Short mmCIF file of C-alpha atoms and ligand atoms in Angstrom, two decimals:
data_model
loop_
_atom_site.label_atom_id
_atom_site.label_comp_id
_atom_site.label_asym_id
_atom_site.label_seq_id
_atom_site.Cartn_x
_atom_site.Cartn_y
_atom_site.Cartn_z
CA UNK C 256 -24.30 11.67 -13.71
CA UNK C 257 -25.55 13.68 -10.52
CA UNK C 258 -23.09 14.88 -8.22
CA UNK C 259 -25.11 14.73 -4.33
CA UNK C 260 -21.38 15.68 -2.18
CA UNK C 261 -19.09 17.91 -3.03
CA UNK C 262 -15.16 18.84 -1.83
CA UNK C 263 -12.45 19.74 -2.51
CA UNK C 264 -8.32 18.34 -0.74
CA UNK C 265 -5.25 20.74 -1.21
CA UNK C 266 -2.31 18.27 -1.29
CA UNK C 267 0.85 19.70 -0.80
CA UNK C 268 2.59 17.75 1.14
CA UNK C 269 2.78 14.10 2.75
CA UNK C 270 0.74 14.37 6.45
CA UNK C 271 -2.22 15.70 3.50
CA UNK C 272 -1.94 11.95 2.33
CA UNK C 273 -4.04 10.70 5.43
CA UNK C 274 -6.32 13.21 5.80
CA UNK C 275 -7.42 12.91 2.45
CA UNK C 276 -7.68 8.83 2.64
CA UNK C 277 -9.91 9.68 6.44
CA UNK C 278 -11.94 11.73 4.07
CA UNK C 279 -12.27 9.33 0.81
CA UNK C 280 -13.32 6.37 3.67
CA UNK C 281 -16.19 9.22 5.31
CA UNK C 282 -17.38 8.99 1.84
CA UNK C 283 -17.68 5.27 1.03
CA UNK C 284 -19.07 4.58 4.80
CA UNK C 285 -21.92 7.43 4.30
CA UNK C 286 -22.93 5.66 1.33
CA UNK C 287 -22.33 2.63 3.04
CA UNK C 288 -19.93 1.13 0.00
CA UNK C 289 -18.92 -2.81 0.62
CA UNK C 290 -15.18 -3.51 2.54
CA UNK C 291 -13.87 -4.79 -0.60
CA UNK C 292 -14.86 -1.85 -2.71
CA UNK C 293 -13.69 0.53 0.08
CA UNK C 294 -10.36 -1.37 -0.08
CA UNK C 295 -10.00 -0.89 -3.79
CA UNK C 296 -11.06 2.84 -4.08
CA UNK C 297 -8.84 3.82 -1.41
CA UNK C 298 -6.04 2.03 -2.77
CA UNK C 299 -6.57 3.40 -6.21
CA UNK C 300 -6.79 6.60 -4.99
CA UNK C 301 -3.62 6.33 -2.47
CA UNK C 302 -1.62 5.26 -5.81
CA UNK C 303 -2.93 8.30 -7.72
CA UNK C 304 -2.12 10.43 -4.41
CA UNK C 305 1.43 9.45 -4.33
CA UNK C 306 2.01 9.74 -7.77
CA UNK C 307 1.03 13.89 -7.70
CA UNK C 308 3.31 13.78 -4.93
CA UNK C 309 6.51 12.83 -6.71
CA UNK C 310 6.17 13.33 -9.63
CA UNK C 311 3.79 17.02 -10.13
CA UNK C 312 4.84 18.10 -6.45
CA UNK C 313 1.23 19.06 -5.24
CA UNK C 314 -2.35 19.27 -6.38
CA UNK C 315 -5.95 19.09 -5.39
CA UNK C 316 -8.73 15.81 -5.19
CA UNK C 317 -12.43 16.77 -5.76
CA UNK C 318 -14.06 14.46 -3.82
CA UNK C 319 -17.72 13.65 -4.96
CA UNK C 320 -20.94 11.09 -4.44
CA UNK C 321 -22.46 11.45 -7.20
CA UNK C 322 -25.28 8.74 -8.52
CA UNK C 323 -26.73 8.28 -12.03
CA UNK C 324 -29.79 6.22 -10.84
CA UNK C 325 -31.79 5.41 -7.92
CA UNK C 326 -29.75 2.62 -7.77
CA UNK C 327 -26.48 3.23 -8.61
CA UNK C 328 -24.85 4.99 -5.99
CA UNK C 329 -20.78 5.82 -6.65
CA UNK C 330 -17.94 8.34 -5.21
CA UNK C 331 -16.03 10.13 -8.04
CA UNK C 332 -12.57 11.31 -7.24
CA UNK C 333 -10.51 13.98 -9.97
CA UNK C 334 -6.78 14.53 -9.01
CA UNK C 335 -6.03 17.43 -10.56
CA UNK C 336 -2.35 19.04 -10.96
CA UNK C 337 -0.34 21.72 -12.83
CA UNK C 338 2.58 19.34 -13.04
CA UNK C 339 5.20 18.69 -15.99
CA UNK C 340 2.15 15.96 -17.59
CA UNK C 341 2.94 12.51 -18.48
CA UNK C 342 5.06 12.68 -21.73
CA UNK C 343 3.53 8.79 -23.05
CA UNK C 344 -0.02 8.25 -21.35
CA UNK C 345 -0.33 4.63 -23.18
CA UNK C 346 2.75 3.81 -22.01
CA UNK C 347 2.51 5.27 -18.75
CA UNK C 348 -1.26 3.14 -18.67
CA UNK C 349 0.21 -0.29 -19.29
CA UNK C 350 1.80 -2.75 -16.25
CA UNK C 351 6.34 -2.48 -15.17
CA UNK C 352 6.65 1.06 -17.30
CA UNK C 353 7.91 3.77 -14.92
CA UNK C 354 10.41 6.88 -15.20
CA UNK C 355 11.32 6.43 -11.80
CA UNK C 356 12.92 3.48 -10.26
CA UNK C 357 9.65 1.73 -8.91
CA UNK C 358 7.47 -0.74 -10.00
CA UNK C 359 5.55 1.47 -12.61
CA UNK C 360 2.62 -0.97 -11.04
CA UNK C 361 0.60 2.70 -10.07
CA UNK C 362 -1.46 3.81 -13.03
CA UNK C 363 -2.40 0.31 -14.03
CA UNK C 364 -3.58 -1.06 -10.80
CA UNK C 365 -5.31 1.96 -9.74
CA UNK C 366 -7.08 1.17 -13.70
CA UNK C 367 -8.21 -2.59 -12.14
CA UNK C 368 -9.36 -1.02 -9.34
CA UNK C 369 -11.74 1.42 -10.09
CA UNK C 370 -15.14 0.86 -12.85
CA UNK C 371 -14.29 4.31 -14.72
CA UNK C 372 -10.77 6.38 -15.43
CA UNK C 373 -10.14 9.12 -17.10
CA UNK C 374 -6.76 10.56 -18.05
CA UNK C 375 -6.44 14.16 -19.78
CA UNK C 376 -2.86 15.39 -19.74
CA UNK C 377 -0.51 17.65 -21.61
CA UNK C 378 2.77 18.16 -21.44
CA UNK C 379 4.32 20.82 -19.47
CA UNK C 380 1.00 21.94 -18.36
CA UNK C 381 -0.39 18.85 -16.17
CA UNK C 382 -2.32 15.98 -15.25
CA UNK C 383 -5.96 14.88 -14.46
CA UNK C 384 -7.23 11.56 -13.67
CA UNK C 385 -10.91 10.85 -12.51
CA UNK C 386 -11.49 7.52 -10.88
CA UNK C 387 -15.63 6.49 -9.89
CA UNK C 388 -16.01 3.21 -8.38
CA UNK C 389 -19.70 2.39 -7.66
CA UNK C 390 -21.34 1.57 -4.46
CA UNK C 391 -21.60 -1.97 -6.23
CA UNK C 392 -20.30 -3.42 -8.63
CA UNK S 233 7.31 12.22 14.79
CA UNK S 234 5.82 8.75 15.13
CA UNK S 235 7.12 5.74 15.51
CA UNK S 236 6.25 2.51 15.06
CA UNK S 237 7.25 0.30 18.21
CA UNK S 238 9.63 -3.22 17.58
CA UNK S 239 9.22 -5.68 20.50
CA UNK S 240 12.07 -8.33 21.06
CA UNK S 241 10.52 -11.80 22.02
CA UNK S 242 13.69 -13.61 22.36
CA UNK S 243 14.75 -14.66 18.66
CA UNK S 244 12.02 -12.50 17.22
CA UNK S 245 10.83 -9.48 16.72
CA UNK S 246 7.40 -8.15 16.93
CA UNK S 247 6.17 -5.49 14.88
CA UNK S 248 2.19 -4.54 14.85
CA UNK S 249 1.33 -2.01 12.75
CA UNK S 250 -1.67 -0.56 14.18
CA UNK S 251 -2.24 3.24 12.31
CA UNK S 252 -2.61 3.46 7.96
CA UNK S 253 1.21 3.85 7.02
CA UNK S 254 2.54 6.84 5.13
CA UNK S 255 5.56 6.51 3.42
CA UNK S 256 8.00 8.27 5.85
CA UNK S 257 6.71 6.17 8.29
CA UNK S 258 6.94 3.20 6.39
CA UNK S 259 10.43 3.43 5.29
CA UNK S 260 11.47 4.49 8.83
CA UNK S 261 10.08 1.10 9.75
CA UNK S 262 12.41 -0.80 7.43
CA UNK S 263 15.62 1.12 8.44
CA UNK S 264 14.43 0.68 12.39
CA UNK S 265 14.10 -3.76 11.70
CA UNK S 266 17.16 -3.83 9.90
CA UNK S 267 19.00 -1.85 12.50
CA UNK S 268 16.88 -3.98 15.30
CA UNK S 269 17.85 -7.55 13.15
CA UNK S 270 21.36 -6.49 13.31
CA UNK S 271 21.67 -5.96 16.37
CA UNK S 272 20.18 -8.24 18.32
CA UNK S 273 20.77 -10.86 15.39
CA UNK S 274 17.08 -12.13 15.54
CA UNK S 275 16.92 -15.15 13.32
CA UNK S 276 12.87 -14.05 12.94
CA UNK S 277 10.34 -11.07 12.35
CA UNK S 278 6.12 -11.25 12.79
CA UNK S 279 4.58 -8.07 11.06
CA UNK S 280 0.84 -7.66 12.21
CA UNK S 281 -1.01 -6.46 9.85
CA UNK S 282 -4.40 -7.32 11.04
CA UNK S 283 -4.97 -3.79 11.97
CA UNK S 284 -4.05 -1.91 8.49
CA UNK S 285 -6.58 -0.72 5.47
CA UNK S 286 -4.33 0.27 2.38
CA UNK S 287 -1.67 -1.88 1.37
CA UNK S 288 -0.78 0.11 -2.12
CA UNK S 289 2.46 -0.80 -4.22
CA UNK S 290 4.33 1.57 -2.26
CA UNK S 291 3.62 -0.40 1.20
CA UNK S 292 3.86 -3.55 -0.87
CA UNK S 293 7.56 -3.15 -1.78
CA UNK S 294 8.70 -1.91 1.60
CA UNK S 295 7.12 -5.44 3.11
CA UNK S 296 8.89 -7.16 0.16
CA UNK S 297 11.90 -4.94 1.27
CA UNK S 298 12.13 -5.94 4.90
CA UNK S 299 12.17 -9.63 3.99
CA UNK S 300 14.88 -9.53 1.23
CA UNK S 301 16.62 -7.59 3.91
CA UNK S 302 16.36 -9.94 6.97
CA UNK S 303 16.68 -12.82 4.70
CA UNK S 304 20.49 -11.66 3.59
CA UNK S 305 20.86 -10.94 7.32
CA UNK S 306 19.43 -14.73 8.00
CA UNK S 307 16.34 -14.70 9.57
CA UNK S 308 13.52 -14.80 7.92
CA UNK S 309 9.80 -12.34 7.90
CA UNK S 310 6.23 -13.30 8.01
CA UNK S 311 3.66 -11.33 7.70
CA UNK S 312 0.67 -12.33 9.70
CA UNK S 313 -3.26 -11.01 9.85
CA UNK S 314 -3.63 -8.96 6.40
CA UNK S 315 -7.19 -8.62 5.58
CA UNK S 316 -8.97 -10.34 3.24
CA UNK S 317 -10.29 -7.06 1.27
CA UNK S 318 -6.61 -6.46 1.47
CA UNK S 319 -5.59 -9.41 -0.02
CA UNK S 320 -8.06 -9.35 -2.77
CA UNK S 321 -6.88 -5.45 -3.65
CA UNK S 322 -3.70 -6.49 -4.00
CA UNK S 323 -3.91 -9.12 -6.38
CA UNK S 324 -5.63 -6.85 -8.31
CA UNK S 325 -3.06 -3.92 -8.38
CA UNK S 326 -0.74 -6.82 -9.55
CA UNK S 327 1.61 -6.67 -6.72
CA UNK S 328 3.78 -10.02 -6.80
CA UNK S 329 4.57 -9.66 -2.82
CA UNK S 330 7.36 -11.90 -3.99
CA UNK S 331 9.67 -13.61 -0.87
CA UNK S 332 6.90 -11.98 1.42
CA UNK S 333 5.78 -15.11 3.97
CA UNK S 334 2.16 -15.08 4.99
CA UNK S 335 -0.20 -16.12 8.02
CA UNK S 336 -3.23 -16.21 8.92
CA UNK S 337 -2.35 -14.53 12.53
CA UNK S 338 0.04 -14.18 15.20
CA UNK S 339 0.08 -17.38 16.43
CA UNK S 340 0.33 -19.39 13.22
CA UNK S 341 3.27 -17.06 12.34
CA UNK S 342 4.75 -18.14 14.67
CA UNK S 343 4.23 -21.12 14.42
CA UNK S 344 5.87 -20.87 11.08
CA UNK S 345 8.74 -18.98 12.26
CA UNK S 346 9.86 -21.45 14.82
CA UNK S 347 9.33 -24.14 11.62
CA UNK S 348 11.73 -22.26 9.76
CA UNK S 349 14.44 -21.91 11.53
CA UNK S 350 13.55 -25.97 13.09
CA UNK S 351 14.67 -26.50 9.01
CA UNK S 352 17.73 -24.20 8.87
CA UNK S 353 19.35 -25.93 12.04
CA UNK S 354 18.62 -29.01 10.69
CA UNK S 355 19.77 -28.30 7.62
CA UNK S 356 23.30 -27.13 9.10
CA UNK S 357 23.34 -30.43 10.87
CA UNK S 358 22.70 -32.58 8.11
CA UNK S 359 25.85 -30.36 6.32
CA UNK S 360 28.48 -31.24 9.52
CA UNK S 361 27.42 -34.88 8.98
CA UNK S 362 28.90 -34.93 5.23
CA UNK S 363 32.02 -33.46 6.31
CA UNK S 364 32.82 -36.60 8.83
N1 ATP T 501 0.81 13.12 -12.05
C1 ATP T 501 1.88 13.07 -12.74
N2 ATP T 501 2.01 13.82 -13.27
C2 ATP T 501 3.53 13.50 -14.46
N3 ATP T 501 3.47 11.69 -14.74
C3 ATP T 501 3.46 11.17 -14.09
C4 ATP T 501 1.70 11.57 -13.29
N4 ATP T 501 1.36 10.57 -12.09
C5 ATP T 501 1.88 9.14 -13.47
N5 ATP T 501 3.08 10.05 -14.09
C6 ATP T 501 4.32 9.30 -14.81
O1 ATP T 501 3.59 7.63 -14.73
C7 ATP T 501 4.52 6.70 -14.61
C8 ATP T 501 4.17 5.49 -14.60
O2 ATP T 501 3.49 5.71 -13.18
P1 ATP T 501 3.03 4.49 -12.22
O3 ATP T 501 2.09 5.02 -10.61
O4 ATP T 501 1.98 4.01 -13.30
O5 ATP T 501 4.43 3.86 -12.15
P2 ATP T 501 5.15 4.72 -10.81
O6 ATP T 501 5.06 6.32 -9.82
O7 ATP T 501 6.99 4.91 -11.65
O8 ATP T 501 5.70 3.29 -10.01
P3 ATP T 501 4.79 2.74 -8.66
O9 ATP T 501 3.31 2.97 -9.08
O10 ATP T 501 4.58 1.23 -9.01
O11 ATP T 501 5.26 2.95 -7.65
C9 ATP T 501 5.60 7.38 -13.74
O12 ATP T 501 6.61 6.90 -13.78
C10 ATP T 501 5.51 9.04 -13.91
O13 ATP T 501 6.84 9.43 -15.07
MG1 MG T 502 2.51 6.03 -9.14
#
């Protein structure tokens, strides 16, 4: 996978989320991603950035335009935090699992909305989640 | 501090969400609406989300909460104008918008509210018939 464009956005408070979502929107428009795919990407990003703020207090997101061939271009977002990590990632990836009082939809829902979903988490050290959405498909 | 305006039109409250909601704004809207329903004894709430590009699990939950709380206060809630891309995304996300009535646009939403109000009033009329 080749990266064409890269930028890091710090997420420290709720207002940063608005800026972040706008940037992702701009990236999606730049590569002419279709409306449905863009909406799915933005929604998945919104879930992950909220998790970051709630469970890890802060973190950063690397936004990239990536390509694997002349035909396939997409956006990769990597969410990096130094929070508590996710104790049981298999459980966390199932619908309805939450350590809060929520619906537990964020992680499994985000996974359904993107093409590639990759989690690395170490207890006590932090969590890195990378999602990729192709322009088409 | 941003605020989403709530318009009062007779028995109804009308909210048009023109910005992408962040969490605090959505929470404020929820409590403002409940206060307004209570204060004006409103019978219906119409929420126009045609300008909203993202409804994630948090926003979805807020819409559900508003519908549930207005029900307790004896008002109906109708969400109108959801973009098709948003609707598709919500289904894939797995969010059930339980208890939330939806309509294509403000006009259809208003008709739906009026029908619901009419049904409510006929049910009450039926009750009194039974008692006599
Ligand atoms: N960045 C993170 N750091 C630490 N723990 C996390 C992180 N993201 C998620 N988790 C853990 O994984 C669980 C599942 O997350 P998920 O987003 O699926 O559900 P939720 O946030 O609890 O509810 P919802 O997203 O539906 O409001 C969370 O309850 C939390 O314990
Ligand atoms: Mg979550």
